[in-house]
Short mmCIF file of C-alpha atoms and ligand atoms in Angstrom, two decimals:
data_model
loop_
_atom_site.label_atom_id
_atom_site.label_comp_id
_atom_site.label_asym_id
_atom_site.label_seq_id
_atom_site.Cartn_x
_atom_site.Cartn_y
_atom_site.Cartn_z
CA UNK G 1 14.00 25.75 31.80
CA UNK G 2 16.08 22.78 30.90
CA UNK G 3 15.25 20.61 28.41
CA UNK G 4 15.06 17.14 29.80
CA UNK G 5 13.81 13.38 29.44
CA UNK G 6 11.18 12.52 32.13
CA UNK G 7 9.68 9.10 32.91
CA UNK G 8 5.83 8.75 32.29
CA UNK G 9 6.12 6.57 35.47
CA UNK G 10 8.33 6.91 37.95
CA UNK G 11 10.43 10.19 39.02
CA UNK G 12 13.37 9.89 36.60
CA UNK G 13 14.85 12.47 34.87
CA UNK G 14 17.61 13.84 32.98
CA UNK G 15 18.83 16.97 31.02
CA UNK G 16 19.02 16.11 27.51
CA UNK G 17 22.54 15.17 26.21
CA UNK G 18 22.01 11.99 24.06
CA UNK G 19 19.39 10.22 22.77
CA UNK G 20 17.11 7.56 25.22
CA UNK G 21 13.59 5.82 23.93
CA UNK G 22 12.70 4.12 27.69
CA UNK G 23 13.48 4.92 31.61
CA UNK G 24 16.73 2.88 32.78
CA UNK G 25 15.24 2.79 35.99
CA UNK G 26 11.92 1.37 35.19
CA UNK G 27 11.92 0.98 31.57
CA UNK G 28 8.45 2.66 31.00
CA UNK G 29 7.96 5.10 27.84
CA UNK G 30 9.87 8.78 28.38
CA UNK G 31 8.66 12.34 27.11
CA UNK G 32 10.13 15.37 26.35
CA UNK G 33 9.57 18.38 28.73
CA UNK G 34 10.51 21.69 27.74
CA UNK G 35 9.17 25.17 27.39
CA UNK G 36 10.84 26.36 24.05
CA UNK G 37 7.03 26.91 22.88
CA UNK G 38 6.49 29.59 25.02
CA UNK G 39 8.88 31.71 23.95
CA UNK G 40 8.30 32.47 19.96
CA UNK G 41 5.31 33.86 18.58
CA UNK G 42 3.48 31.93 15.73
CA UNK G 43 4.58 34.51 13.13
CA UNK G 44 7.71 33.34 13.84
CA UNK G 45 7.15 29.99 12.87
CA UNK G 46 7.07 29.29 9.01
CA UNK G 47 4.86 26.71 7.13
CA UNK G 48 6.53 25.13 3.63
CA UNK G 49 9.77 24.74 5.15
CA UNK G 50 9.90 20.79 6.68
CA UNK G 51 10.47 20.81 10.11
CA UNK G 52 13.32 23.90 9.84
CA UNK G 53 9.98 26.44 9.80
CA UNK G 54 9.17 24.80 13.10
CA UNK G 55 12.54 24.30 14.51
CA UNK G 56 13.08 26.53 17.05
CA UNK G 57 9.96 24.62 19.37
CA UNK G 58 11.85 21.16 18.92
CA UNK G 59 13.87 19.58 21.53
CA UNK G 60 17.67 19.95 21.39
CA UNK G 61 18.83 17.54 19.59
CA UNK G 62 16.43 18.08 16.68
CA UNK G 63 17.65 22.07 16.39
CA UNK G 64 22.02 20.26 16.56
CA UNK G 65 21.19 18.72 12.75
CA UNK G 66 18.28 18.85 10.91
CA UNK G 67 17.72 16.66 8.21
CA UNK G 68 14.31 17.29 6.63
CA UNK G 69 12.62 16.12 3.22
CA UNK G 70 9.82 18.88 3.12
CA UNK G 71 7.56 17.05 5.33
CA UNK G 72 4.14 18.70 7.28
CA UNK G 73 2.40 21.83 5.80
CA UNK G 74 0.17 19.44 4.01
CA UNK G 75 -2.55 20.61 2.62
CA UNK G 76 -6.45 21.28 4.50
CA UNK G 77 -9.66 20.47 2.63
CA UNK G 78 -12.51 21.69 4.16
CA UNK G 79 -15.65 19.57 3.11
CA UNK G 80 -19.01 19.25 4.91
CA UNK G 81 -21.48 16.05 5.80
CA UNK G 82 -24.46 16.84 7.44
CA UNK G 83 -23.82 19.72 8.84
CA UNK G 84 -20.48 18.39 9.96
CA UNK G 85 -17.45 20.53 8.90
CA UNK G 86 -14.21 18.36 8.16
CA UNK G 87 -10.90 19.29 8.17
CA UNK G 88 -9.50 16.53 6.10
CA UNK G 89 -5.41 17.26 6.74
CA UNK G 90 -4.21 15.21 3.55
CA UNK G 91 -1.02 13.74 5.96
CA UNK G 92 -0.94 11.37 2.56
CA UNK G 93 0.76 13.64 0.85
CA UNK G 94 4.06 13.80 2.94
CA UNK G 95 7.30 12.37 1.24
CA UNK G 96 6.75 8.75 1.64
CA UNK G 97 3.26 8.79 1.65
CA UNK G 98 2.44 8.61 5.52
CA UNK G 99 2.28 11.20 8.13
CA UNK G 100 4.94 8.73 9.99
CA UNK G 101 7.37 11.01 8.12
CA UNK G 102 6.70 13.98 10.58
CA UNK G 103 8.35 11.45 13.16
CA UNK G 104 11.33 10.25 11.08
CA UNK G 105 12.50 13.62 10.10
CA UNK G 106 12.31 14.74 14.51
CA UNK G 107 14.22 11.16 15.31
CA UNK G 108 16.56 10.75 11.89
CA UNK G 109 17.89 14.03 12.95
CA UNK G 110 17.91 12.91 17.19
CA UNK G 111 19.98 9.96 16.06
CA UNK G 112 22.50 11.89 13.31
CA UNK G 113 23.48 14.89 16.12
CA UNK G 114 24.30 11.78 18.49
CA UNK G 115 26.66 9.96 16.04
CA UNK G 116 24.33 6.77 15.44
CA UNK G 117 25.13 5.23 12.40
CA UNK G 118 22.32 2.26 12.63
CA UNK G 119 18.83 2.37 13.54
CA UNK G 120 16.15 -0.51 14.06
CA UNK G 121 12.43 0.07 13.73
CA UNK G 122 9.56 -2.13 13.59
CA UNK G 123 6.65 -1.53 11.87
CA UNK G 124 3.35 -2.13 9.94
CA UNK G 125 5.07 -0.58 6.54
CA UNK G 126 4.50 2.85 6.69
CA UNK G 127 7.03 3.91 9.54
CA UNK G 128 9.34 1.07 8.22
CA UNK G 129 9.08 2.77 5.68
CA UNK G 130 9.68 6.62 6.37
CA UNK G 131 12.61 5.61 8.72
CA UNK G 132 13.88 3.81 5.88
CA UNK G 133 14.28 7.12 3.58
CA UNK G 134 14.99 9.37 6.22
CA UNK G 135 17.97 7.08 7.41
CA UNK G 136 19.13 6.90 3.79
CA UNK G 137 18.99 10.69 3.40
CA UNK G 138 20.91 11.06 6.33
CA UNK G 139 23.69 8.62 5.29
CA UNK G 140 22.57 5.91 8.44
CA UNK G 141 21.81 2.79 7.74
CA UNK G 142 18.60 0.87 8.93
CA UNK G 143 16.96 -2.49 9.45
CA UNK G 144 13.49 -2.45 9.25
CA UNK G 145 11.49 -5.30 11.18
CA UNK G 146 7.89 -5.47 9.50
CA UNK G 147 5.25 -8.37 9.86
CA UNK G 148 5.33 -11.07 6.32
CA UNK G 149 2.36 -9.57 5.14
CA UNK G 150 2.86 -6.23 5.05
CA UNK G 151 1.98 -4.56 1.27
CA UNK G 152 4.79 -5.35 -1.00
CA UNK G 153 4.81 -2.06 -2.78
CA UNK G 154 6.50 -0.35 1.11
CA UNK G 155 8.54 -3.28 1.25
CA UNK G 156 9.75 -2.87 -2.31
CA UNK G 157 10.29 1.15 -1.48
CA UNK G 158 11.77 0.18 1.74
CA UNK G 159 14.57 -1.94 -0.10
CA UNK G 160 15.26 0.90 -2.95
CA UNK G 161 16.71 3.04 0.35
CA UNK G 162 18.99 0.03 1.40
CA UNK G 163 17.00 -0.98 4.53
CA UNK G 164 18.30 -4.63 5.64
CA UNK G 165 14.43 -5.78 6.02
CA UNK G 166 13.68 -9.23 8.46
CA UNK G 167 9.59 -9.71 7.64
CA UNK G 168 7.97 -11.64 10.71
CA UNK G 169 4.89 -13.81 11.47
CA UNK G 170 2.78 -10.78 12.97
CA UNK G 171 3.12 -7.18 13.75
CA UNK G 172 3.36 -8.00 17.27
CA UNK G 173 6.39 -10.24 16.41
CA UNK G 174 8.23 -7.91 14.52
CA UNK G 175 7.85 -5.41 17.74
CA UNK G 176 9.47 -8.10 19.91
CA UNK G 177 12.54 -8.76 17.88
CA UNK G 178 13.04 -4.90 17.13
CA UNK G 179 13.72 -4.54 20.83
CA UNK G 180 15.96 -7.52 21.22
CA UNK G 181 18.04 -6.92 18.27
CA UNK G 182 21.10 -4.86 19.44
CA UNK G 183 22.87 -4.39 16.46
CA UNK G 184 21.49 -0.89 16.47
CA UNK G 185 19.97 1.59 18.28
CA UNK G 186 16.25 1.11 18.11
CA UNK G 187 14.22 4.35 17.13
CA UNK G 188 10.68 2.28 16.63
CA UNK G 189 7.82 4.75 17.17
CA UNK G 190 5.87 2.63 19.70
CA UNK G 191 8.37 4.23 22.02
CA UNK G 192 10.63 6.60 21.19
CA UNK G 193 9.56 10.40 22.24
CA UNK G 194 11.10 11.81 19.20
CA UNK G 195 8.22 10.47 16.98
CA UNK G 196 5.98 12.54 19.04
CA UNK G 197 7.70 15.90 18.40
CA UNK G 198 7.29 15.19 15.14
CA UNK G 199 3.81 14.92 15.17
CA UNK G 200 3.19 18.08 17.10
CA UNK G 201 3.78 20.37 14.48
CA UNK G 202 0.59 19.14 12.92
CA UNK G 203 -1.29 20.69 14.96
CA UNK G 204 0.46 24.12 15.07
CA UNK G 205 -0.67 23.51 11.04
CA UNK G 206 -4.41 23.17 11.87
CA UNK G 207 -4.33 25.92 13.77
CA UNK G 208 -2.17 28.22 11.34
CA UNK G 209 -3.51 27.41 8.09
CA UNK G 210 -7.36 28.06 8.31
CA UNK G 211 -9.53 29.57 10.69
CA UNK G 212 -11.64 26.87 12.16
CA UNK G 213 -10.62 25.73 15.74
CA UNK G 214 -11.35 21.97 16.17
CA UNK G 215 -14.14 20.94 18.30
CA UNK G 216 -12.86 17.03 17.72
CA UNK G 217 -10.16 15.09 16.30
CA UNK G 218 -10.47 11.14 15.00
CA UNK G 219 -7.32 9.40 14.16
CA UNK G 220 -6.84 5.87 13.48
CA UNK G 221 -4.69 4.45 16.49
CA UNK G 222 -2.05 1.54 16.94
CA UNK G 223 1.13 3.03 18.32
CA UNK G 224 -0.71 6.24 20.06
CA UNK G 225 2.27 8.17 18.07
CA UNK G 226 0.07 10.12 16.00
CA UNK G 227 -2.80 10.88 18.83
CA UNK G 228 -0.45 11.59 21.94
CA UNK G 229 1.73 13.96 18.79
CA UNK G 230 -1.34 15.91 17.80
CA UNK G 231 -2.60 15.76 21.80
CA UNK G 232 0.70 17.21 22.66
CA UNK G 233 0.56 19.92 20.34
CA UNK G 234 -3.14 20.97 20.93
CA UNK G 235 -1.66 21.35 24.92
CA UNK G 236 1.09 23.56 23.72
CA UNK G 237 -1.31 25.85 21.56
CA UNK G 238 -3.55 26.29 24.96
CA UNK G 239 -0.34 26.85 26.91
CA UNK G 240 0.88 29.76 24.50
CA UNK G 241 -2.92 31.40 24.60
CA UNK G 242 -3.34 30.84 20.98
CA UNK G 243 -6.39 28.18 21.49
CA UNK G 244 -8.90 28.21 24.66
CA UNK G 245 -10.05 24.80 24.29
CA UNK G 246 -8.97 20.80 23.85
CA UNK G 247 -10.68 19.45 20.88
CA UNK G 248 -12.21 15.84 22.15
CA UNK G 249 -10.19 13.12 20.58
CA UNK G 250 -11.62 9.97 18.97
CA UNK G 251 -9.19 7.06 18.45
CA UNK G 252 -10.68 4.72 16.25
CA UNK G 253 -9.27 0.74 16.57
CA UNK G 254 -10.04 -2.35 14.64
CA UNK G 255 -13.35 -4.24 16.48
CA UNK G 256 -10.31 -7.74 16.68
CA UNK G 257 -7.72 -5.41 18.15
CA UNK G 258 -8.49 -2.64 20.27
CA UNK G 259 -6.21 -2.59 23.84
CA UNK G 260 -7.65 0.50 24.05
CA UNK G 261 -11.18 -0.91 24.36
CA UNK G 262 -9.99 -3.59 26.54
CA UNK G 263 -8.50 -0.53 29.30
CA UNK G 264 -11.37 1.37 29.36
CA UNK G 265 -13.84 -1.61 30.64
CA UNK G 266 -16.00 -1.63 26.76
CA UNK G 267 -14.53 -5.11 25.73
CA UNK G 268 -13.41 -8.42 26.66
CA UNK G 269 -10.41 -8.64 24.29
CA UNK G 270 -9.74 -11.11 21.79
CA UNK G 271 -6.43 -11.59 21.04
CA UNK G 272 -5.89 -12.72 17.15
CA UNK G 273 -2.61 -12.38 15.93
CA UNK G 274 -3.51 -12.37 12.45
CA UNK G 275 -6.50 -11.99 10.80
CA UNK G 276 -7.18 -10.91 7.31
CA UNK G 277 -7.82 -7.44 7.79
CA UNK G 278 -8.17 -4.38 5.70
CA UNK G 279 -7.08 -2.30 8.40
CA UNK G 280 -3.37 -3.65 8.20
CA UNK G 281 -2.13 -0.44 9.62
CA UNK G 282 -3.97 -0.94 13.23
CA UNK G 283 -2.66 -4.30 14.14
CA UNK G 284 -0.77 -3.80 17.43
CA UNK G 285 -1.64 -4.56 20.73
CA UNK G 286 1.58 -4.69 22.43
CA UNK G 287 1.62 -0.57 23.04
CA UNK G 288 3.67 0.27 25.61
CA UNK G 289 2.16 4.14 25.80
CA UNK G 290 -1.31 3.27 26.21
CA UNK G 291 -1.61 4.62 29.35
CA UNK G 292 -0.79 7.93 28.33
CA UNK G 293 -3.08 7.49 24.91
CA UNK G 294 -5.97 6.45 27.35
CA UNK G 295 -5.14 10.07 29.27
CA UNK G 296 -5.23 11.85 26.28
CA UNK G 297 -9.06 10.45 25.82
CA UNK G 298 -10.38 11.13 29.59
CA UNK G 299 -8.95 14.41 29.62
CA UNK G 300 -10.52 15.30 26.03
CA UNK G 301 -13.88 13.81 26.99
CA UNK G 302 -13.14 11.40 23.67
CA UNK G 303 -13.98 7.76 23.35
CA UNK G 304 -12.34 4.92 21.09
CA UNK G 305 -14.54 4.26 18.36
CA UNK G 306 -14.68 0.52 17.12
CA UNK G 307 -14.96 -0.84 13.64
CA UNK G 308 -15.09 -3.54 11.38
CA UNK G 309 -13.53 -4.07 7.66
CA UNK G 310 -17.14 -3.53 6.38
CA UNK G 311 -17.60 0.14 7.79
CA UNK G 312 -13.90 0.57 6.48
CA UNK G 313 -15.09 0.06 3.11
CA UNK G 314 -18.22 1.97 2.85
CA UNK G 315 -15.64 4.65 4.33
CA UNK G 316 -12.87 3.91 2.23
CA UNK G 317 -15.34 3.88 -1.24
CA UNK G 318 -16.66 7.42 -0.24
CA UNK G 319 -13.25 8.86 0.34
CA UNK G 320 -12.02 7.72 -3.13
CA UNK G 321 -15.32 9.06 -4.76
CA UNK G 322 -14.44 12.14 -3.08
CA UNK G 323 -11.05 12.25 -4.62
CA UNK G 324 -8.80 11.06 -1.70
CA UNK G 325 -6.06 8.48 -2.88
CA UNK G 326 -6.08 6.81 0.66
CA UNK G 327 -5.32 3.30 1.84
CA UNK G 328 -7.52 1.04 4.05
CA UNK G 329 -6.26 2.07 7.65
CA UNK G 330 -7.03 5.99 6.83
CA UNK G 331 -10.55 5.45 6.23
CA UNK G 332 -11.00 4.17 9.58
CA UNK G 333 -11.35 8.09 10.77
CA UNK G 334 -14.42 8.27 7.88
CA UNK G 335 -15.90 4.97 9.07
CA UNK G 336 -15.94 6.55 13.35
CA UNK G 337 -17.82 9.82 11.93
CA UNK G 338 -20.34 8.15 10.26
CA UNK G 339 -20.87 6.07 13.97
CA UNK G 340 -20.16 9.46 15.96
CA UNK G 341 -22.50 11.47 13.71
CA UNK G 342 -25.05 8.42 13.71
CA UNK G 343 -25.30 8.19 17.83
CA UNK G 344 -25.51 11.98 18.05
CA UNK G 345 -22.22 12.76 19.62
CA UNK G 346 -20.68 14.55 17.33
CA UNK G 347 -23.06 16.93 16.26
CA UNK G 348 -24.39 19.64 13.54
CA UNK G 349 -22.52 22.51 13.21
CA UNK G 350 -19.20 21.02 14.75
CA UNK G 351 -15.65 21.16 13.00
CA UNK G 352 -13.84 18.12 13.17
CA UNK G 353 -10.19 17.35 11.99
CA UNK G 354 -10.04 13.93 10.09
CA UNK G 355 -5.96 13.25 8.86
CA UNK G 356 -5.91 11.01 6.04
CA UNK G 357 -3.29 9.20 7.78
CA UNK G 358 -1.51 7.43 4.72
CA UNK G 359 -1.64 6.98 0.65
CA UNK G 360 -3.37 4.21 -1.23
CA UNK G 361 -0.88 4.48 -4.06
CA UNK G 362 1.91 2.23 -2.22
CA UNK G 363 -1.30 -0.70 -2.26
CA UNK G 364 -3.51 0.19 -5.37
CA UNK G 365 -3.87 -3.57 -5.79
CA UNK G 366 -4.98 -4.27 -2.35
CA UNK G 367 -7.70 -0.77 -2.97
CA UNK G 368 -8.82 -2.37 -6.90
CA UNK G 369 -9.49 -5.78 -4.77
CA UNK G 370 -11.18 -4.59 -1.59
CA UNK G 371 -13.85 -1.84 -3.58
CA UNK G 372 -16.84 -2.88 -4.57
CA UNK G 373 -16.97 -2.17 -8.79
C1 PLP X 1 -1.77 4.76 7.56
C2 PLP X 1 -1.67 4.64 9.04
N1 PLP X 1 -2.58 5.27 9.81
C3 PLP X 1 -2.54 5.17 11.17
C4 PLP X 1 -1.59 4.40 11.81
C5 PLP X 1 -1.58 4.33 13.32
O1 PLP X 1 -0.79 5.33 13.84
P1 PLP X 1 -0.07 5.27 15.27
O2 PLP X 1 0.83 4.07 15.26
O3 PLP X 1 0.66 6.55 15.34
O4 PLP X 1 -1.13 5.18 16.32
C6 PLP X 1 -0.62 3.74 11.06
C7 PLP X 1 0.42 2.95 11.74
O5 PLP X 1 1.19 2.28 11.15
C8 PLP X 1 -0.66 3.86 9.64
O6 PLP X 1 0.24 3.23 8.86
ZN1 ZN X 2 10.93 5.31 35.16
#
């Protein structure tokens, strides 16, 4: 089969030749559709090696130039809470510090086989961030579109790799004026299917470094690039025969900005564009995939799982205690357990996959002023 670009809307589609982040015909969100995963055994694909070990299962324009930092194989450890057996995938430890660099490496190395020499992402800090190093590996140049508050210690990382940085009101504002700016090509991860490659290989790592298989999945959730990533690798891994089951996957949103709670019927939503969250890594509401992240929930039998900044705390003390340098937005996935385990839905005996989606050491400031002494 061809490898091709498909709308998630309307009937569009088109062999891949260069590289697209929306339908022209309708402008929704595109995927990737291929079947390279069903012809290579897993032996054949090799942890430690960045995304080359995975290479042959990634789209086209991935396999033309690869540019890779050693991202992915991170590390499992397995630790237990009443009766609950967690998979904590440390994604913290990837090159920048975020498992967003599983996405730049896919699109870094979409965007160098096509000849793009500028790319435009928008961002919380973290993906800003990754695209930022990735570009400057790659000899590209980037502008990064963040929101004014975003921790100072990405920003300050983002400038050391030469990003031309425009820091907006909100999160939702720097979205906007990503799009609009067409002095690049934009690769932001809200849209562009590339991300989502990326992100599969994570769980072809879950399922090839221990022996556990899932029964659930919580991941913190803005963009839906990390859930609809893992989602889509979980579907390939049933396709091949190596797994019989979906693990049910919990997205876990801010209680002051959860779209996703607001499309499934659980909440009136409250639009704030700004307020002093912990969580600074979960607030964006304009997602233009949410109707495939709401999918990925029905057809898991998962839920979105709410919180506050005061479960996020509790969560984010005990995940320090336990030795995990995380920041705020990562201990979401700690904080929805405690709920899930607490209202009998996830239950004793069950193995459930928690990424620690990103590392407190680029805000140790912000984690010395939020815990309790
Ligand atoms: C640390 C961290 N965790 C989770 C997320 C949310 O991930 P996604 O946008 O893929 O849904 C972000 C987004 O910026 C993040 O920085
Ligand atoms: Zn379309």
């Amino acid at each position: 089969m061809d490898e091709v670009y498909k709308c998630t809307k309307c009937d569009w589609s088109i062999s891949i030749e260069r590289y697209i982040w929306r339908c022209p015909r309708c402008n929704a969100p595109i995927q990737i559709i291929s079947d390279k995963h069903l012809e290579i055994s897993l032996k054949d694909l090799k942890l430690g090696r960045g995304i080359n070990g995975f290479i042959s299962i990634l789209p086209k324009l991935i396999r033309m130039s690869p540019i890779s930092l050693g991202e992915g194989s991170t590390a499992i450890v397995l630790r237990e809470v009443l009766g609950v057996k967690i998979l904590f995938k440390l994604e913290y430890l990837n090159p920048t510090g975020s498992f967003k660099d599983r996405g730049s490496a896919t699109t870094i190395s979409a965007a160098l086989s096509t000849g793009i020499t500028r790319v435009i992402e928008d961002s919380s800090g973290n993906a800003g961030l990754s695209i930022a190093c990735y570009a400057s590996a790659a000899g590209i140049s980037s502008r990064i579109y963040a929101p004014i508050d975003a921790p100072r210690g990405k920003i300050e990382l983002m400038k050391l790799f030469g990003a031309d940085i425009k820091l907006m009101p909100t999160r939702n504002e720097a979205a906007r004026a990503a799009i609009l700016d067409k002095e690049g090509i934009y690769v932001g991860h809200r849209w562009n299917p590339y991300a989502i490659e990326g992100v599969k290989i994570e769980a072809y790592e879950l399922i090839m470094q221990q022996d556990q298989i899932p029964t659930a999945i919580i991941v913190p959730t803005a963009s839906g690039m990390h859930i609809l990533g893992l989602y889509k690798g979980f579907k390939e891994l049933i396709e091949r025969g190596d797994i019989r089951e979906m693990p049910r996957f919990y997205a876990v949103q801010h209680e002051d900005y959860s779209p996703l709670a607001i499309k499934l019927g659980r909440k009136d939503y409250l639009k704030r564009e700004s307020p002093q969250t912990i969580v600074n890594g979960l607030r964006l509401t304009d997602v233009p995939r949410i109707g495939e992240i709401v999918n990925v929930i029905k057809r898991s039998e998962g839920d979105v799982v709410l919180v506050n900044d005061h479960d996020v705390v509790q969560a984010l003390k005990v995940l320090i205690h336990m030795g995990f340098v995380v920041e705020p937005t990562s201990a979401t996935a700690y904080a929805a357990l405690n709920k899930l385990i607490n209202d009998g839905i996830v239950e004793k005996g069950e193995t459930v996959v928690i990424p620690l989606t990103g590392s407190g050491l680029k805000m140790t400031k912000k984690l010395i002023d939020v815990l309790p002494k």
